[in-house]
Coordinates of C-alpha atoms and ligand atoms in Angstrom, one line a residue:
M22 CA -64.8 -216.5 -68.1
R23 CA -63.7 -219.1 -70.6
N24 CA -65.2 -218.8 -74.0
E25 CA -65.4 -221.5 -76.6
P26 CA -62.9 -220.7 -79.3
G27 CA -64.3 -218.8 -82.3
A28 CA -68.0 -219.7 -82.3
S29 CA -69.2 -217.1 -79.8
Q30 CA -67.6 -214.2 -81.6
I31 CA -69.1 -215.1 -84.9
T32 CA -72.6 -215.4 -83.4
V33 CA -72.3 -212.0 -81.7
V34 CA -71.9 -210.3 -85.1
Q35 CA -74.7 -212.3 -86.7
S36 CA -77.2 -211.9 -83.9
M37 CA -76.6 -208.2 -83.2
D38 CA -76.7 -207.3 -86.9
K39 CA -80.2 -208.6 -86.9
W40 CA -81.3 -205.6 -84.9
G41 CA -78.9 -203.2 -86.7
A42 CA -78.2 -199.8 -85.1
K43 CA -81.4 -199.8 -83.1
G44 CA -80.4 -202.7 -80.8
L45 CA -83.1 -204.7 -79.1
P46 CA -86.7 -203.6 -78.8
S47 CA -88.3 -204.2 -75.4
H48 CA -91.0 -206.4 -76.8
V49 CA -88.7 -208.9 -78.5
M50 CA -90.6 -212.2 -78.9
P51 CA -89.8 -214.9 -76.4
C52 CA -88.9 -217.3 -79.2
F53 CA -86.0 -215.0 -80.2
W54 CA -84.0 -216.2 -77.2
N55 CA -82.1 -219.3 -77.8
R56 CA -78.6 -220.5 -76.9
T57 CA -77.1 -218.6 -79.8
T58 CA -78.8 -215.3 -79.4
I59 CA -78.3 -215.3 -75.6
T60 CA -74.6 -216.2 -75.9
A61 CA -74.2 -213.3 -78.4
W62 CA -76.0 -210.7 -76.2
L63 CA -74.1 -211.8 -73.1
Q64 CA -71.1 -210.2 -74.8
A65 CA -72.7 -206.9 -75.6
K66 CA -70.5 -203.9 -75.0
D67 CA -70.6 -200.1 -75.4
D68 CA -73.5 -198.9 -77.5
Q69 CA -75.0 -202.3 -78.0
Q70 CA -74.9 -202.9 -74.2
Q71 CA -76.6 -199.5 -73.5
R72 CA -79.3 -200.4 -76.0
L73 CA -79.7 -203.8 -74.3
F74 CA -80.1 -202.1 -70.9
A75 CA -82.5 -199.5 -72.3
A76 CA -84.7 -202.2 -73.8
A77 CA -84.6 -204.1 -70.4
R78 CA -85.6 -201.0 -68.4
Q79 CA -88.5 -200.4 -70.8
A80 CA -89.7 -204.0 -70.4
R81 CA -89.4 -203.6 -66.6
R82 CA -91.4 -200.3 -66.7
S83 CA -94.2 -201.9 -68.7
N84 CA -94.6 -204.6 -66.1
F85 CA -93.7 -203.0 -62.8
G86 CA -93.4 -199.3 -63.4
D87 CA -90.2 -197.7 -62.2
R88 CA -90.4 -199.6 -58.9
V89 CA -88.1 -201.8 -56.9
I90 CA -89.4 -204.6 -54.6
I91 CA -87.7 -204.5 -51.2
R92 CA -86.9 -207.6 -49.1
G93 CA -85.8 -207.7 -45.5
L94 CA -83.2 -210.5 -44.9
V95 CA -82.6 -212.5 -41.8
E96 CA -79.8 -215.0 -41.9
V97 CA -80.8 -217.8 -39.5
T98 CA -77.6 -220.0 -39.3
N99 CA -74.3 -220.2 -41.1
L100 CA -74.0 -223.9 -40.5
C101 CA -74.0 -225.9 -43.8
R102 CA -73.6 -229.6 -44.7
V103 CA -72.7 -228.8 -48.3
N104 CA -69.2 -228.2 -49.5
C105 CA -69.4 -225.7 -52.3
E106 CA -65.9 -224.7 -53.5
F107 CA -66.9 -221.1 -53.9
C108 CA -68.3 -220.5 -50.4
P109 CA -66.5 -219.8 -47.1
M110 CA -69.5 -221.4 -45.2
R111 CA -68.7 -224.8 -46.8
R112 CA -68.7 -227.9 -44.6
D113 CA -64.9 -228.1 -44.5
N114 CA -64.7 -224.7 -42.9
T115 CA -67.2 -225.5 -40.1
R116 CA -64.5 -225.9 -37.4
G117 CA -62.8 -222.7 -38.4
N118 CA -65.9 -220.6 -38.6
T119 CA -67.9 -219.1 -35.7
I120 CA -71.1 -221.0 -36.0
F121 CA -74.3 -219.3 -35.0
E122 CA -78.0 -220.1 -34.9
L123 CA -80.5 -217.4 -34.2
S124 CA -83.0 -218.0 -31.3
E125 CA -86.7 -217.7 -31.9
A126 CA -86.7 -214.4 -30.0
Q127 CA -83.9 -213.0 -32.3
I128 CA -85.8 -214.1 -35.4
L129 CA -89.1 -212.5 -34.2
E130 CA -87.3 -209.3 -33.1
T131 CA -85.7 -209.1 -36.6
A132 CA -89.0 -209.6 -38.3
A133 CA -90.5 -206.8 -36.2
K134 CA -87.7 -204.5 -37.4
I135 CA -88.4 -205.5 -41.0
K136 CA -92.1 -204.7 -40.4
E137 CA -91.2 -201.3 -38.8
S138 CA -89.2 -200.4 -41.9
G139 CA -92.3 -200.8 -44.0
I140 CA -91.1 -203.9 -45.8
N141 CA -93.5 -206.8 -46.2
I142 CA -91.2 -209.5 -47.5
V143 CA -89.4 -211.4 -44.7
F144 CA -86.5 -213.4 -46.3
F145 CA -85.1 -216.3 -44.3
Q146 CA -81.7 -217.4 -45.6
A147 CA -79.4 -220.1 -44.1
G148 CA -76.8 -222.7 -44.9
E149 CA -78.3 -226.1 -45.9
V150 CA -79.0 -228.0 -42.7
K151 CA -82.1 -230.1 -41.8
K152 CA -82.9 -228.2 -38.6
T153 CA -83.9 -225.0 -40.4
T154 CA -87.1 -226.7 -41.4
Q155 CA -88.2 -226.7 -37.7
I156 CA -86.5 -223.5 -36.7
V157 CA -88.1 -221.5 -39.5
G158 CA -91.3 -223.6 -39.7
K159 CA -92.1 -222.8 -36.1
V160 CA -91.8 -219.0 -36.5
L161 CA -93.6 -218.6 -39.8
P162 CA -97.2 -218.5 -38.3
K163 CA -96.0 -216.0 -35.6
I164 CA -94.5 -213.7 -38.2
R165 CA -97.6 -213.9 -40.3
A166 CA -99.7 -212.9 -37.3
M167 CA -97.3 -210.1 -36.5
F168 CA -98.0 -208.3 -39.8
D169 CA -101.4 -206.5 -40.0
G170 CA -101.7 -207.0 -43.7
P171 CA -100.2 -209.2 -46.4
V172 CA -96.7 -210.5 -45.9
E173 CA -94.5 -212.6 -48.2
L174 CA -92.5 -215.2 -46.3
L175 CA -89.6 -216.0 -48.6
L176 CA -87.2 -218.9 -47.8
C177 CA -83.7 -219.8 -49.1
L178 CA -82.8 -222.9 -47.1
G179 CA -81.4 -225.2 -49.6
N180 CA -82.4 -228.7 -50.7
K181 CA -85.1 -230.3 -48.6
S182 CA -87.5 -233.2 -49.1
E183 CA -91.0 -232.8 -50.6
E184 CA -92.5 -233.3 -47.2
E185 CA -90.4 -230.5 -45.7
Y186 CA -91.3 -228.1 -48.5
S187 CA -95.0 -229.0 -48.0
Y188 CA -94.7 -228.5 -44.2
L189 CA -93.1 -225.1 -44.7
K190 CA -95.8 -224.1 -47.2
N191 CA -98.5 -225.1 -44.8
Q192 CA -96.8 -223.1 -42.0
G193 CA -97.2 -220.0 -44.2
A194 CA -94.2 -219.8 -46.6
T195 CA -95.0 -218.0 -49.9
S196 CA -91.9 -218.3 -52.0
Y197 CA -88.5 -220.2 -52.1
I198 CA -85.2 -219.4 -53.7
L199 CA -83.0 -222.4 -54.6
K200 CA -80.2 -221.3 -56.9
H201 CA -78.9 -223.9 -59.4
E202 CA -75.6 -221.9 -59.5
T203 CA -74.6 -223.4 -62.9
S204 CA -76.5 -225.4 -65.4
D205 CA -73.5 -227.3 -66.5
P206 CA -74.0 -230.6 -64.7
K207 CA -70.4 -231.7 -64.6
L208 CA -69.2 -228.3 -63.5
N209 CA -72.0 -228.1 -60.9
E210 CA -71.1 -231.4 -59.3
K211 CA -67.4 -230.6 -59.4
L212 CA -67.9 -227.3 -57.6
R213 CA -70.8 -228.3 -55.3
H214 CA -69.9 -231.9 -54.5
A215 CA -73.7 -232.6 -54.5
S216 CA -76.2 -234.1 -57.0
F217 CA -77.2 -231.6 -59.8
A218 CA -80.2 -233.8 -60.6
N219 CA -81.5 -233.6 -57.0
R220 CA -81.2 -229.8 -57.2
I221 CA -83.2 -229.6 -60.3
E222 CA -85.7 -232.1 -59.0
S223 CA -86.1 -229.9 -55.8
L224 CA -86.8 -226.9 -58.1
R225 CA -89.5 -228.9 -59.9
T226 CA -91.0 -230.0 -56.5
L227 CA -91.1 -226.4 -55.3
V228 CA -92.9 -225.2 -58.4
R229 CA -95.4 -228.2 -58.1
T230 CA -96.0 -227.5 -54.4
G231 CA -97.2 -224.0 -55.3
Y232 CA -94.3 -221.8 -54.2
K233 CA -93.3 -218.8 -56.1
V234 CA -89.8 -220.0 -57.0
G235 CA -86.5 -218.4 -57.7
T236 CA -83.3 -219.8 -59.1
G237 CA -80.1 -218.2 -60.1
A238 CA -76.6 -218.5 -61.5
I239 CA -73.1 -217.4 -60.6
A240 CA -71.4 -215.8 -63.6
G241 CA -67.7 -216.3 -64.1
L242 CA -67.1 -219.6 -62.3
P243 CA -63.8 -221.2 -63.3
G244 CA -64.5 -223.6 -66.2
Q245 CA -67.8 -222.0 -67.1
T246 CA -68.6 -221.1 -70.7
L247 CA -70.8 -218.3 -72.1
E248 CA -72.9 -221.0 -73.7
S249 CA -73.5 -222.6 -70.3
L250 CA -74.6 -219.2 -68.9
A251 CA -77.1 -219.0 -71.8
D252 CA -78.3 -222.5 -70.6
D253 CA -78.8 -221.0 -67.1
L254 CA -81.4 -218.6 -68.5
L255 CA -83.0 -221.3 -70.6
L256 CA -83.2 -223.6 -67.6
A257 CA -84.8 -220.9 -65.4
R258 CA -87.4 -220.4 -68.2
D259 CA -88.1 -224.0 -68.8
L260 CA -88.5 -224.8 -65.0
G261 CA -91.3 -222.2 -64.9
T262 CA -89.6 -220.1 -62.2
H263 CA -90.9 -216.7 -61.1
M264 CA -87.6 -215.2 -60.1
V265 CA -84.0 -215.4 -61.4
S266 CA -80.7 -213.9 -60.3
A267 CA -77.1 -213.6 -61.5
S268 CA -74.2 -212.9 -59.2
P269 CA -70.7 -212.3 -60.3
F270 CA -68.3 -214.9 -59.0
I271 CA -66.4 -213.6 -55.9
P272 CA -63.2 -215.5 -55.2
A273 CA -63.6 -215.8 -51.4
P274 CA -60.8 -216.4 -48.9
D275 CA -60.5 -219.9 -47.3
T276 CA -62.0 -221.6 -50.3
P277 CA -60.4 -223.8 -53.0
L278 CA -61.3 -221.1 -55.6
A279 CA -59.7 -218.2 -53.7
Q280 CA -57.0 -217.7 -56.3
H281 CA -59.3 -217.6 -59.4
P282 CA -60.2 -214.3 -61.1
P283 CA -63.6 -212.8 -60.2
G284 CA -66.6 -212.9 -62.5
D285 CA -67.1 -210.3 -65.2
V286 CA -69.5 -207.6 -64.0
N287 CA -70.5 -206.6 -67.5
I288 CA -71.5 -210.2 -68.4
T289 CA -73.5 -210.4 -65.2
L290 CA -75.3 -207.2 -66.1
N291 CA -76.0 -208.4 -69.6
F292 CA -77.4 -211.6 -68.0
I293 CA -79.8 -209.5 -66.0
A294 CA -80.9 -207.5 -69.0
I295 CA -81.5 -210.6 -71.1
A296 CA -83.4 -212.2 -68.3
R297 CA -85.7 -209.1 -68.1
L298 CA -86.3 -209.3 -71.9
M299 CA -86.9 -213.1 -71.9
N300 CA -89.5 -212.8 -69.2
P301 CA -90.5 -209.2 -68.3
G302 CA -92.5 -210.5 -65.3
W303 CA -89.5 -212.1 -63.6
L304 CA -88.3 -210.7 -60.3
I305 CA -84.6 -210.1 -60.7
P306 CA -82.5 -208.9 -57.8
S307 CA -79.6 -206.5 -58.1
V308 CA -77.5 -208.6 -55.7
S309 CA -75.1 -207.4 -53.0
A310 CA -72.2 -209.3 -54.8
L311 CA -72.4 -206.6 -57.5
E312 CA -71.7 -204.0 -54.9
T313 CA -68.9 -206.2 -53.4
R314 CA -67.3 -206.3 -56.8
A315 CA -67.5 -202.5 -57.4
S316 CA -69.1 -199.5 -55.8
G317 CA -72.2 -198.6 -57.7
G318 CA -72.7 -202.2 -58.8
Q319 CA -76.2 -202.4 -57.5
S320 CA -77.2 -199.2 -59.2
A321 CA -75.8 -200.7 -62.4
G322 CA -78.0 -203.8 -61.8
L323 CA -81.1 -201.6 -61.6
A324 CA -80.0 -199.8 -64.8
A325 CA -79.8 -203.2 -66.5
G326 CA -83.4 -204.1 -65.6
A327 CA -83.3 -205.6 -62.1
N328 CA -86.2 -204.9 -59.8
V329 CA -85.4 -206.3 -56.4
L330 CA -83.1 -205.1 -53.6
T331 CA -82.5 -206.9 -50.2
V332 CA -81.8 -205.1 -47.0
N333 CA -79.9 -207.0 -44.4
F334 CA -81.5 -207.1 -41.0
T335 CA -79.5 -210.0 -39.5
P336 CA -78.6 -209.0 -35.9
P337 CA -75.2 -207.2 -36.2
V338 CA -73.6 -209.5 -33.6
E339 CA -74.0 -212.5 -36.0
R340 CA -73.9 -210.7 -39.4
K341 CA -70.1 -210.8 -39.6
N342 CA -70.2 -214.6 -39.2
Y343 CA -72.4 -215.1 -42.3
L344 CA -69.4 -215.4 -44.6
I345 CA -71.2 -215.9 -47.9
Y346 CA -68.5 -214.0 -49.8
G347 CA -66.0 -213.8 -46.9
K348 CA -65.5 -211.1 -44.3
D349 CA -65.5 -208.3 -46.9
R350 CA -69.0 -208.8 -48.2
Y351 CA -71.0 -205.7 -48.7
I352 CA -73.8 -205.4 -46.1
V353 CA -76.8 -203.7 -47.7
R354 CA -78.5 -201.3 -45.3
N355 CA -81.8 -199.4 -45.7
D356 CA -80.0 -196.0 -46.3
H357 CA -77.9 -197.5 -49.1
V358 CA -81.1 -198.9 -50.7
N359 CA -82.9 -195.6 -50.4
E360 CA -80.0 -193.8 -52.0
I361 CA -79.7 -196.0 -55.0
I362 CA -83.4 -196.2 -55.6
S363 CA -83.7 -192.4 -55.5
N364 CA -80.6 -192.0 -57.7
S365 CA -82.2 -194.4 -60.2
G366 CA -85.4 -192.3 -60.3
M367 CA -87.4 -195.3 -58.9
E368 CA -89.7 -196.0 -56.0
R369 CA -90.0 -198.7 -53.4
M370 CA -92.6 -201.4 -53.9
A371 CA -94.2 -204.1 -51.7
S372 CA -94.4 -207.8 -52.5
V373 CA -96.2 -208.7 -55.7
F374 CA -96.8 -212.3 -54.5
V375 CA -99.3 -211.5 -51.7
Ligands
SF4_414 S1 -73.3 -221.8 -51.2 FE1 -75.0 -222.4 -49.8 S2 -75.0 -224.7 -49.9 FE2 -73.0 -224.1 -50.8 S3 -71.6 -224.2 -49.0 FE3 -72.4 -222.1 -49.1 S4 -74.2 -222.0 -47.7 FE4 -73.7 -224.2 -48.2

């Protein structure tokens, strides 16, 4: 993580001194959070960091109790037309990757397994390709009918047109995650080779269309500053999103960024805690990339105020081909989720959006 010389260190001392030895209270006013205070608290360490986490857990408790929302993930296809420099599923790797596309029968079978596990959020994720609109749109009403009660149908299918978002919503979709990855426009376009303005416009369209919307950032991208990470949080707030995530950067093999150092887990955890305090009602996942970086990473995410975990239900035959962080990604299974929830003294929770 590159830091702007001098300025950030000075603001740390000033902003943290404001709260003295007590650290942050859980009911800190939303207007407290600006670029300077967020940048300062992103660097919290030791006692200050523990106080930050304690305040975040208290804020979560006040809004959700000690409960974790569980999603069931189905990865629909690993084909992608975008060429993000941090992702092994990038367009340039298409020929070298084993491309898959789940059939309707596989998707329905996977949704049935999610239902059997007592999870009422079916989370469809895929590379960004146009055909997922039809593939997913077609199965949404069938999955809605499969569940006896309320079910959240959550999509993460990349940039689409307003018509496609409306179609998917009419087919039964509830929510949509479209991570902005980094709010630094130049860095974003350099690393994603796609229009940043379009991405933000898509997020605005999703909010306007009535989706519950999530965005998210990668922490520790080469060339990223702490100030731009602070901007990530301010952007998520200003867009009026309902969910936000932070993932530590994982230098994946077969990508142009393979040789760069990984993102700082502590800064990622601080991002989660600050997000919880900025908007206690946000859904904030403790992502699998935290576990990929270090064993116990997802428990640490819950301790920092996160309140969502995702179990991977993608058919095992295709799971290994969804190379989001390379072949070594951590696959989150139900037993792992049960273990970390119970170790954290928390309970499972159903969707809050349906
Ligand atoms: S991060 Fe998403 S959009 Fe970018 S290359 Fe990977 S799958 Fe495609």
